[in-house]
Coordinates of C-alpha atoms in Angstrom, one line a residue:
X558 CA 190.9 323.7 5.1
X559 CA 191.3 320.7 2.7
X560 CA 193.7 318.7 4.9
X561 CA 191.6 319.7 8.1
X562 CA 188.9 318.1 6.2
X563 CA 190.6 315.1 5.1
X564 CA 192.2 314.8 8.8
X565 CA 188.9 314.5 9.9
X566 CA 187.9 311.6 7.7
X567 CA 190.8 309.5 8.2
X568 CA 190.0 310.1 11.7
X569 CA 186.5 308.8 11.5
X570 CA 187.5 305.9 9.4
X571 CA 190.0 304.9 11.8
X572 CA 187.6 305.1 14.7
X573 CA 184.8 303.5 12.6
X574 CA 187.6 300.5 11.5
X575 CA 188.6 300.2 15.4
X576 CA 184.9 300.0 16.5
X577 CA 184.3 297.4 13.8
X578 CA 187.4 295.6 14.8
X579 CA 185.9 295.7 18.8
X580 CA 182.3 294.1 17.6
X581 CA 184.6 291.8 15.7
X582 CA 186.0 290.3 18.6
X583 CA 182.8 290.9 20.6
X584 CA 181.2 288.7 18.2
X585 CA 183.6 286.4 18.4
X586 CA 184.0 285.8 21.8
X587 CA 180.4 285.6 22.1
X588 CA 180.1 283.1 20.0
X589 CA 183.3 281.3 21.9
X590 CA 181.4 281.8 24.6
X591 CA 178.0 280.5 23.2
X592 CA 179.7 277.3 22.4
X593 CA 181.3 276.1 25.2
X594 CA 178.1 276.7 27.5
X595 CA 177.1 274.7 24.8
X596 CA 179.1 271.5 25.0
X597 CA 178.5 272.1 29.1
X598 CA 174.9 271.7 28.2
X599 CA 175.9 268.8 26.1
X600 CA 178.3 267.2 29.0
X601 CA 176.4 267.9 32.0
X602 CA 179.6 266.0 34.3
X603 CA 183.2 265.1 33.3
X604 CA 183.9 261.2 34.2
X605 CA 186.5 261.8 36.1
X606 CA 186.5 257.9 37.9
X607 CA 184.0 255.3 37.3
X608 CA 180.7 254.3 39.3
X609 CA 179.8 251.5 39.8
X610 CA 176.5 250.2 42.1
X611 CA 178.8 249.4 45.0
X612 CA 180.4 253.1 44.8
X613 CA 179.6 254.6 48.1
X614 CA 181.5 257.2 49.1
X615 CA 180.2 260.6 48.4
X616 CA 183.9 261.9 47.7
X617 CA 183.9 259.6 44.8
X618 CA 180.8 260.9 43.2
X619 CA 181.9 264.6 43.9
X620 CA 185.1 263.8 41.6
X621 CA 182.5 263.6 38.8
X622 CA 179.5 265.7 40.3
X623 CA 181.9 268.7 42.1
X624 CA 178.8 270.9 42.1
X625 CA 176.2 268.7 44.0
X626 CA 179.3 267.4 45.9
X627 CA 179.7 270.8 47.3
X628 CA 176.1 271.7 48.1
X629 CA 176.0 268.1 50.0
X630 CA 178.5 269.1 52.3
X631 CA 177.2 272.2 53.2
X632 CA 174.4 270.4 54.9
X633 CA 176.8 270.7 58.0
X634 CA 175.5 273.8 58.5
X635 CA 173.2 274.5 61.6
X636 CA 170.4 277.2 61.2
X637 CA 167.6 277.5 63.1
X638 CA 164.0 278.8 61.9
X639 CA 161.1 280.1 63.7
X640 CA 160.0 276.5 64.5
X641 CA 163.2 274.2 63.4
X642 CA 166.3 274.0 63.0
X643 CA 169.0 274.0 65.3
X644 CA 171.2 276.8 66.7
X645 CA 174.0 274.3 67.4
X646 CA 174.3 273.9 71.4
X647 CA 178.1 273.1 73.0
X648 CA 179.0 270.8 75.6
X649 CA 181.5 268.5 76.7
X650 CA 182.2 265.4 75.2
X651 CA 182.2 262.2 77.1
X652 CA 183.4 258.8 77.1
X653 CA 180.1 258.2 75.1
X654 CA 179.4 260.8 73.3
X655 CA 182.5 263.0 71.8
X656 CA 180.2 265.5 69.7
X657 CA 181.0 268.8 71.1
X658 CA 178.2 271.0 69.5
X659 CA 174.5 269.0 69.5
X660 CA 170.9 270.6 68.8
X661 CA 169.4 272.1 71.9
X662 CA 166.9 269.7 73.8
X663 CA 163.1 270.1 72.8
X664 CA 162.8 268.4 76.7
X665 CA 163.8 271.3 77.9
X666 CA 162.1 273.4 75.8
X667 CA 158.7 272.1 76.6
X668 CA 158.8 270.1 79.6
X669 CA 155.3 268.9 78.9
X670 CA 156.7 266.3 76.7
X671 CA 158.5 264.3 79.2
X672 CA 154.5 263.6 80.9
X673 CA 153.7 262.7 77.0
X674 CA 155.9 260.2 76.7
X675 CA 156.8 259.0 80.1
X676 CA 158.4 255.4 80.3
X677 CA 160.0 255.7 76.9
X678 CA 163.2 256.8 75.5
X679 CA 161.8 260.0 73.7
X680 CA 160.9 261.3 77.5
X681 CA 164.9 261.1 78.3
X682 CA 166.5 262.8 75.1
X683 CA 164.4 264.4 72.1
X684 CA 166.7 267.5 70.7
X685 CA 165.6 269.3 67.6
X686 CA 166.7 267.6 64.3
X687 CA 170.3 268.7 62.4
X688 CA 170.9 268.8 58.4
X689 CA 171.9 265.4 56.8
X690 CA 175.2 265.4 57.9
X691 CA 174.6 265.0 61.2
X692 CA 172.0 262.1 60.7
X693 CA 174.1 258.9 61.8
X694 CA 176.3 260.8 64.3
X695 CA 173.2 261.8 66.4
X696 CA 171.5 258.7 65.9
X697 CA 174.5 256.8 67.3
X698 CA 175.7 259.0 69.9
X699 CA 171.0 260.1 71.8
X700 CA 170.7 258.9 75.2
X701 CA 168.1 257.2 73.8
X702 CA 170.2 254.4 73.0
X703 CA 171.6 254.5 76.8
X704 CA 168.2 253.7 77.9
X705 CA 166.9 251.2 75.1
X706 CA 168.2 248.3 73.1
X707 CA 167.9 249.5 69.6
X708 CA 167.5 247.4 66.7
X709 CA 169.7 247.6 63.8
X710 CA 166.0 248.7 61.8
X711 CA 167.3 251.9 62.9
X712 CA 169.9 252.4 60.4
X713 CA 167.1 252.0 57.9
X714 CA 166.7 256.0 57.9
X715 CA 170.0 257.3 59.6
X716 CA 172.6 255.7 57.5
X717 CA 173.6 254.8 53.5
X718 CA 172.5 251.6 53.5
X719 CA 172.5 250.6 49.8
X720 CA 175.5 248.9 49.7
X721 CA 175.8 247.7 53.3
X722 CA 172.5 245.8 52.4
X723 CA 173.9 244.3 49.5
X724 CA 176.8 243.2 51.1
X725 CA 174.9 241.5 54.3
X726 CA 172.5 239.3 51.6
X727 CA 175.3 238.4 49.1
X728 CA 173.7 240.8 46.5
X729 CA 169.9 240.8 47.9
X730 CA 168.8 244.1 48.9
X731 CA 166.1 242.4 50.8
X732 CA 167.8 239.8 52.0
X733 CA 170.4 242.5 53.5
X734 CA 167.6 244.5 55.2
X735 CA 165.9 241.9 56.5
X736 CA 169.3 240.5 58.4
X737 CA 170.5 244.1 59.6
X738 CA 166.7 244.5 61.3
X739 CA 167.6 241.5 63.5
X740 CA 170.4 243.1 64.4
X741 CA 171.2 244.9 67.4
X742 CA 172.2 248.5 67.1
X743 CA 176.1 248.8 68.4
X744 CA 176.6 245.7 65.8
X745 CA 174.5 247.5 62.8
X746 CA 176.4 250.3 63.2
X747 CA 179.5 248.5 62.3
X748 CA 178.4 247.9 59.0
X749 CA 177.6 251.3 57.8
X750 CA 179.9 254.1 57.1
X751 CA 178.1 257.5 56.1
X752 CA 174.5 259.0 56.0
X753 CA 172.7 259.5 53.5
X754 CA 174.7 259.5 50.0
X755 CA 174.2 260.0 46.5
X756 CA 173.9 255.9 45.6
X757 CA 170.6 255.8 47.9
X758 CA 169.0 258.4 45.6
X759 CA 171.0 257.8 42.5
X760 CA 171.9 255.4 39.7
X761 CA 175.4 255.5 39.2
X762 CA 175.1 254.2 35.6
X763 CA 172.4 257.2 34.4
X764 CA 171.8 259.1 37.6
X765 CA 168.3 258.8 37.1
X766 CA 166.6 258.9 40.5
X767 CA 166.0 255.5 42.4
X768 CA 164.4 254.4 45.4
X769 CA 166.5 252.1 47.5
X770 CA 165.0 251.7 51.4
X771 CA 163.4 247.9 51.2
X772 CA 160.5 249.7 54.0
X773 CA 159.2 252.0 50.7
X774 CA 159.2 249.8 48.3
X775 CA 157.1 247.2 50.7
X776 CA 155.1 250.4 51.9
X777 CA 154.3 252.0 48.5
X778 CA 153.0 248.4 46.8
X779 CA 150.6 248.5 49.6
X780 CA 149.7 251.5 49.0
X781 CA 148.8 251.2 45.4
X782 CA 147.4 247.8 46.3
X783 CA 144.9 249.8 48.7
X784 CA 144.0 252.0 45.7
X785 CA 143.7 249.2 43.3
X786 CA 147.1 249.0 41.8
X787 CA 148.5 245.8 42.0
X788 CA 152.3 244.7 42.2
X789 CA 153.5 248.7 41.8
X790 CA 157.4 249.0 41.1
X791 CA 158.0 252.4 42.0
X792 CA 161.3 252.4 40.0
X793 CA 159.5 251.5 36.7
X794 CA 156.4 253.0 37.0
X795 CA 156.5 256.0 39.0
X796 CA 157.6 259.5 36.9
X797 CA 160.2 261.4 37.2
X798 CA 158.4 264.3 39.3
X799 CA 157.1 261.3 41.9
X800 CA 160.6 260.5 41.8
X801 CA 161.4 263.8 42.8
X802 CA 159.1 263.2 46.0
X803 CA 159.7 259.2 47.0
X804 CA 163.4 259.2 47.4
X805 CA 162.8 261.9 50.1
X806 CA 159.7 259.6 51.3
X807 CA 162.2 256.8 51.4
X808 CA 162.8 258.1 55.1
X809 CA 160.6 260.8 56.5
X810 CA 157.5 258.8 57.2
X811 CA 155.6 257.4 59.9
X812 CA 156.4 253.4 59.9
X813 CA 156.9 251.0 63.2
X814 CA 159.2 247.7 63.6
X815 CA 156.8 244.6 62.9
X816 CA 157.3 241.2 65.0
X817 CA 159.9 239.5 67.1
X818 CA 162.1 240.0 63.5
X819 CA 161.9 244.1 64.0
X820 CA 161.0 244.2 60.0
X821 CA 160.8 248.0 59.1
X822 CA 157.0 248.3 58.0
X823 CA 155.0 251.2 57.0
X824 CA 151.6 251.3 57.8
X825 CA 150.1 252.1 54.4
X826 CA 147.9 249.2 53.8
X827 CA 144.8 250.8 54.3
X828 CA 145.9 254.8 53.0
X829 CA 148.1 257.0 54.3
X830 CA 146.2 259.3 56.3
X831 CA 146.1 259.5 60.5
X832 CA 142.8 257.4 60.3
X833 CA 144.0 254.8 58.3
X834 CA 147.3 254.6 60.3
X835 CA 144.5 254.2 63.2
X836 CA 143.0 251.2 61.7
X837 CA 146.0 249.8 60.9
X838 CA 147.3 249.8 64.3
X839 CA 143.9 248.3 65.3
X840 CA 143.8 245.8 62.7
X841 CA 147.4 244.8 62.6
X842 CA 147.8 245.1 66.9
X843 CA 151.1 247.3 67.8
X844 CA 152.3 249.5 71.3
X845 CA 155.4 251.5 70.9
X846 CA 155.2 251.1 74.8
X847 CA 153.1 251.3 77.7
X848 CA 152.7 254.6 79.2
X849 CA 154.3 254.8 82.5
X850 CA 151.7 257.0 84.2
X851 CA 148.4 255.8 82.9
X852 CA 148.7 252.1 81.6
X853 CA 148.5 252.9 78.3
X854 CA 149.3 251.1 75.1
X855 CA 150.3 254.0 73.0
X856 CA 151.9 254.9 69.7
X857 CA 154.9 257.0 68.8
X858 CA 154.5 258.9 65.8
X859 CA 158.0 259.5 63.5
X860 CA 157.9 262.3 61.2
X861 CA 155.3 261.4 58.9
X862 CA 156.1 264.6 56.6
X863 CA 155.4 262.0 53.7
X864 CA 151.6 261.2 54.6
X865 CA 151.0 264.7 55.7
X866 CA 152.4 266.7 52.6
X867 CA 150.3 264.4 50.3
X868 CA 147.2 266.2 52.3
X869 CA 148.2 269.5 51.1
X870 CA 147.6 272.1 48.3
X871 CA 151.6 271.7 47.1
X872 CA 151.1 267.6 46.7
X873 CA 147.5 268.4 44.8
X874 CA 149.7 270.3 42.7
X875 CA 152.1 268.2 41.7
X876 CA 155.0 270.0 43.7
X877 CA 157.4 268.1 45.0
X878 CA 159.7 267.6 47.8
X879 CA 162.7 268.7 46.0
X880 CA 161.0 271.0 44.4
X881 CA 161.1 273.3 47.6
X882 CA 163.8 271.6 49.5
X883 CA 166.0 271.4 46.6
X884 CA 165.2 274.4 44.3
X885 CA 166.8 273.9 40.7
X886 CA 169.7 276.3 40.2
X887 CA 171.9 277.5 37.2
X888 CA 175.7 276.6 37.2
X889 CA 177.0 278.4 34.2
X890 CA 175.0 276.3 31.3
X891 CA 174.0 273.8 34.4
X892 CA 170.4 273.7 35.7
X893 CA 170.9 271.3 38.5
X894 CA 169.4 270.5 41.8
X895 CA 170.9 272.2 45.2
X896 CA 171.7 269.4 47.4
X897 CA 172.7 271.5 50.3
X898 CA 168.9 270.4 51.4
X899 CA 167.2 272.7 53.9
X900 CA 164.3 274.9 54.7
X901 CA 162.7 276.7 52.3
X902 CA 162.5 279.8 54.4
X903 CA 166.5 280.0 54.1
X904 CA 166.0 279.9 50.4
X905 CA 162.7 281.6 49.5
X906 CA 163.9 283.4 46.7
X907 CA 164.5 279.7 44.6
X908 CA 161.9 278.0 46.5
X909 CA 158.9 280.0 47.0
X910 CA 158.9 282.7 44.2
X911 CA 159.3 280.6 41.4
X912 CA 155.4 280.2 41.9
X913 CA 154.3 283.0 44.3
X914 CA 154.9 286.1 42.7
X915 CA 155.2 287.5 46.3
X916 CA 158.1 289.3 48.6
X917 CA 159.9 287.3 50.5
X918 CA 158.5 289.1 53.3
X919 CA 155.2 288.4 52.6
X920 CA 155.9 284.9 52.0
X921 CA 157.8 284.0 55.0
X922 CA 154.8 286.1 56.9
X923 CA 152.7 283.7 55.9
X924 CA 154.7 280.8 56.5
X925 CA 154.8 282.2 59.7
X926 CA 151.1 282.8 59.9
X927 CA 150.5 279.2 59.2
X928 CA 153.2 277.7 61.3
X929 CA 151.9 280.5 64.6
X930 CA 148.2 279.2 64.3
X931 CA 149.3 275.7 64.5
X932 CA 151.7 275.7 67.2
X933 CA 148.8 277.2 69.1
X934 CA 146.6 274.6 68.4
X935 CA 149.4 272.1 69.2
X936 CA 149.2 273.9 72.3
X937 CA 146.0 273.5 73.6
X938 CA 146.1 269.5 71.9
X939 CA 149.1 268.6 74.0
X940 CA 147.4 270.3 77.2
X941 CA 144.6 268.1 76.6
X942 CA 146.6 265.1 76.7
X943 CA 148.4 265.7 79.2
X944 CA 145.4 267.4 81.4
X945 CA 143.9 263.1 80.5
X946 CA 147.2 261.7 81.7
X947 CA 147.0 263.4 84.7
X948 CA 143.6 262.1 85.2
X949 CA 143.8 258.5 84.8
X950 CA 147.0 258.9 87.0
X951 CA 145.1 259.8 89.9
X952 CA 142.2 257.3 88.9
X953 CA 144.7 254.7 89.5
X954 CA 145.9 256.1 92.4
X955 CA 142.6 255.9 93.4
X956 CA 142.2 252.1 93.2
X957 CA 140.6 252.3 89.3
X958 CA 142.0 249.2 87.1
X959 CA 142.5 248.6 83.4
X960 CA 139.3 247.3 83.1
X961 CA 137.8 250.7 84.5
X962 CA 140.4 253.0 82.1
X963 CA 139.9 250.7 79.3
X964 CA 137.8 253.6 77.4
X965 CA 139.9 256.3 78.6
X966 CA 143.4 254.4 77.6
X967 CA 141.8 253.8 74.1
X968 CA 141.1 257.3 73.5
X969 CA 144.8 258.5 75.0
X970 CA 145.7 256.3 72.4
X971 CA 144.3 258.0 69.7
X972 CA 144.8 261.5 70.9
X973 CA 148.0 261.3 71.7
X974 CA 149.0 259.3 68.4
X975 CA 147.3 262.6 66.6
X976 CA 149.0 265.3 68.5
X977 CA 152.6 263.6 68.0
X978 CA 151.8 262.7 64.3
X979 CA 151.7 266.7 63.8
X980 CA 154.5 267.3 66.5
X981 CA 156.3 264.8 65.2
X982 CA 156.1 266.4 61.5
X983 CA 158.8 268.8 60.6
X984 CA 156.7 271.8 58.7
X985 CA 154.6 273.0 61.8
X986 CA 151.6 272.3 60.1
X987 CA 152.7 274.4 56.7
X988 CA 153.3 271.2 54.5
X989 CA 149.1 270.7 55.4
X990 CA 147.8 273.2 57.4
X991 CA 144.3 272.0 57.4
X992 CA 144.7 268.6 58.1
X993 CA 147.1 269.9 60.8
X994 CA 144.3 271.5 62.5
X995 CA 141.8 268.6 61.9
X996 CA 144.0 266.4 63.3
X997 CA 145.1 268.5 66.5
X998 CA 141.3 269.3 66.6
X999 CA 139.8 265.8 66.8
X1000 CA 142.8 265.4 69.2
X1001 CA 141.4 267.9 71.6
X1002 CA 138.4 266.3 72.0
X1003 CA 139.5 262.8 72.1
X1004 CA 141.7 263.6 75.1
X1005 CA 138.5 265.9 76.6
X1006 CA 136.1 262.6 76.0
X1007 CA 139.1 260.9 77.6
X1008 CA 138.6 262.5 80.6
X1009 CA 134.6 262.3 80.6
X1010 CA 135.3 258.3 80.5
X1011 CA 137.6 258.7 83.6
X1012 CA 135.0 260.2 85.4
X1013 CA 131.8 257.9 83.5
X1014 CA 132.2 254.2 83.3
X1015 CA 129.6 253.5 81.3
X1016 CA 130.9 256.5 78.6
X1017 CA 130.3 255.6 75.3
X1018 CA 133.2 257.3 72.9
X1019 CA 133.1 259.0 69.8
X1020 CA 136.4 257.6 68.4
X1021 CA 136.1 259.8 64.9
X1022 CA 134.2 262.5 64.7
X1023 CA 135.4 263.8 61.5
X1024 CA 133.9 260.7 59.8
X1025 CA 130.5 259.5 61.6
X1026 CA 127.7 260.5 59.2
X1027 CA 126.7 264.1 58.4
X1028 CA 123.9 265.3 60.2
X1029 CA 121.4 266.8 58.1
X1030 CA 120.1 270.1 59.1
X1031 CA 116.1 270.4 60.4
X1032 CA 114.3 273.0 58.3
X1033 CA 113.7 275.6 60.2
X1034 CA 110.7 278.3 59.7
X1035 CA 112.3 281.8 58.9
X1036 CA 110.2 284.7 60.5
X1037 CA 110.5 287.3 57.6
X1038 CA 111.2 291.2 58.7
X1039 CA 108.1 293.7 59.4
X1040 CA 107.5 295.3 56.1
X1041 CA 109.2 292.9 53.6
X1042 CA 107.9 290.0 51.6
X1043 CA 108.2 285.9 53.2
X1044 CA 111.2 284.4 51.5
X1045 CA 112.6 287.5 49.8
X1046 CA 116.2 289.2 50.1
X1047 CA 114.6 291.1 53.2
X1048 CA 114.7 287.8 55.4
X1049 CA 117.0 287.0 57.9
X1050 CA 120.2 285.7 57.3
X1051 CA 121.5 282.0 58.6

């Protein structure tokens, strides 16, 4: 019984020195384990090769950055959304264009927009857009540039230009831009390499984030200029969250090539939204082209997603582009940004529910809610349009002259301008959706007074309804219920 007893407890012992020894080493390698996440934390990248400001290959930063490096070259990949995207679309290459997979045609899609912009490149090719790889390549290889002369301005938002600007002004960055908008495209192209890269966003002495694009930082001093702000340097007085915003800003806004020189100007002088873009144009006299079908001087919108996410709730709220597009992400110890930039509908779990304590399926429904109700209004806008187009058409065929249409070309102007500024737009209305539907409403009945000037030549226009003065309201006498006292909760309602 003694030895059983005595079996037992040298048993236990063991097993209690064996367990001991396990949380030992548990410990241990925790602790291991603590430390080197640690000194990750500590050494956020390895310098593997040296950067220096004229470093602009990609490949080269990915030796020190292999994480952001891979999420960059994933934006190869082609997904399409409800209302974006592409599915990737074969064909056959050709002596002038080799791509064998492109976006499929929005032309074809919706032929509407071939009336919309008739006698201008967009009416020939217009495909939806690709991720950032494909930037450059589809820029050089649209029929567009069958059908146009191009300016090298172009490369402005297609291409890495930071060091191809340098090197064209001798170490001037505006020098550089200024020479490569004079050029035409074929020769521009020439001179740049890759699309976008991580020295237009990036210093490669601190990484902190830096805007590049000459057209921003002329666009964003008159901005703050307009709000009283004089001689703004966005790279020294913007924060790090605006940062976060203006590199993306850098390229998708609305802007327009200024002059015989084709300088790359956005149209912020007065503000940055659809009305003051109006004005602008008005003040500061520009046509994309005359319309083919109506005489028109009209306006091509870009993609203005700039101007239009600063009208919505996420700008108000100090959200920022990347804070959606490119969701933070943990690497091990590594928080860092996911450069494989996309839709946040192909990422709502790092994008959306970091704020919205939602499903995904209940917040991609209301994406989808959103993005449904404006597409229908986009709808009915572009019928408009094109419903005017058609009728100053057969004015003219009728024997009507500019001087007749003057009215009715003004206000196709300005309708048209508004519908492409939200067509244009790459959110479907979600980045503002109710300056999406003020702007595709005052479009409707621009393009409906459009037609009413046709028909009236003495029609006097109402150019912006949104912004004439508020009509006040006429008292009017309220005729209480049988039975219930004048003015109490028994009266009829409004």
């Amino acid at each position: 019984m003694d030895a059983s007893r005595t079996r037992r407890r040298l048993m236990l012992l063991l097993a209690a020195m064996v367990l001991a020894a396990g949380a030992a080493a548990a410990a241990a390698a925790l602790a291991v384990n603590i430390m080197e996440r640690k000194q990750e934390a500590r050494n956020p990248f390895y310098r593997v090769v040296e950067l220096t400001d004229m470093t602009e290959d990609p490949a080269i930063w990915g030796k020190n950055f292999p994480l952001q490096y891979d999420d960059y070259k994933r934006t190869v990949d082609m997904v399409h959304t409800k209302y974006g995207g592409s599915d990737g679309v074969p064909r056959a290459p050709t002596a002038n264009d080799p791509r064998e997979v492109t976006a499929q045609s929005r032309l074809e899609e919706d032929p509407r927009l071939k009336t919309f912009w008739a006698g201008y490149a967009f009416a020939v090719d217009f495909r939806e857009e690709r991720g950032h790889a494909y930037m450059l390549e589809d820029q050089t290889f649209t029929e567009r540039q069958q059908v146009t002369k191009q300016p090298g301005t172009c490369m402005h938002c297609h291409a890495s230009l930071y060091v191809p600007y340098k090197k064209l002004g001798e170490g001037d960055l505006i020098k550089g831009f200024e020479k490569m908008n004079q050029m035409p495209y074929a020769e521009a192209r020439k001179l740049v390499e890759h699309p976008v890269a991580c020295i237009d966003c990036h210093d490669p002495e601190t990484m902190q984030l830096r805007v590049t694009r000459p057209g921003f930082l002329e666009g964003i001093r008159a901005l703050k200029a307009s709000q009283g702000v004089q001689n703004y340097d966005v790279n020294a007085q913007a924060t790090r969250q605006e940062m976060r915003t203006y590199v993306c800003g850098q390229c998708h806004v609305e802007y327009y090539f200024k002059g015989p020189e084709k300088r790359l100007t956005y149209p912020w002088a007065n503000g940055i939204k659809i009305e003051n873009i109006l004005t602008y144009y008005t003040e500061n006299p520009h046509k994309d082209w005359t319309h083919a079908e109506t005489g028109a001087p009209v306006l091509k919108a870009q993609h203005p997603e700039f101007e239009m996410y600063n009208q919505g709730i996420h700008a108000r709220s100090g959200v920022a582009c990347a804070d959606c597009h490119m969701p933070y992400k943990r690497e091990g110890a590594l928080k860092i940004s996911d450069h494989h930039v996309r839709s946040p509908l192909l990422n709502v779990n790092r994008a959306c529910q970091t704020c919205h304590n939602w499903t995904e399926v209940e917040l991609t429904q209301r994406v989808f809610t959103i993005q449904d109700r404006t597409f229908e209004l986009r709808n009915r806008a572009l019928d408009a349009v094109v419903a005017l187009i058609g009728d100053m058409k057969a004015a003219r065929a009728a024997g009507k002259t500019d001087a007749d249409l003057k009215t009715a070309m003004e206000l196709q102007r300005r309708a048209q301008f508004m519908v492409d500024f939200v067509e244009a737009e790459n959110s479907m209305g979600f980045h503002a959706p109710e300056e999406a539907a003020r702007i595709l409403g005052i479009a409707m009945d621009l393009a409906r007074q459009g037609q009413l000037a046709v028909r009236q030549a003495d029609y006097t226009p109402n150019l912006f309804p949104s912004t004439t003065a508020p009509v006040k309201p006429t008292p009017r006498e309220v005729t209480p219920p049988p039975g219930s006292a004048a003015g109490g909760s028994g009266g009829t309602g409004n």
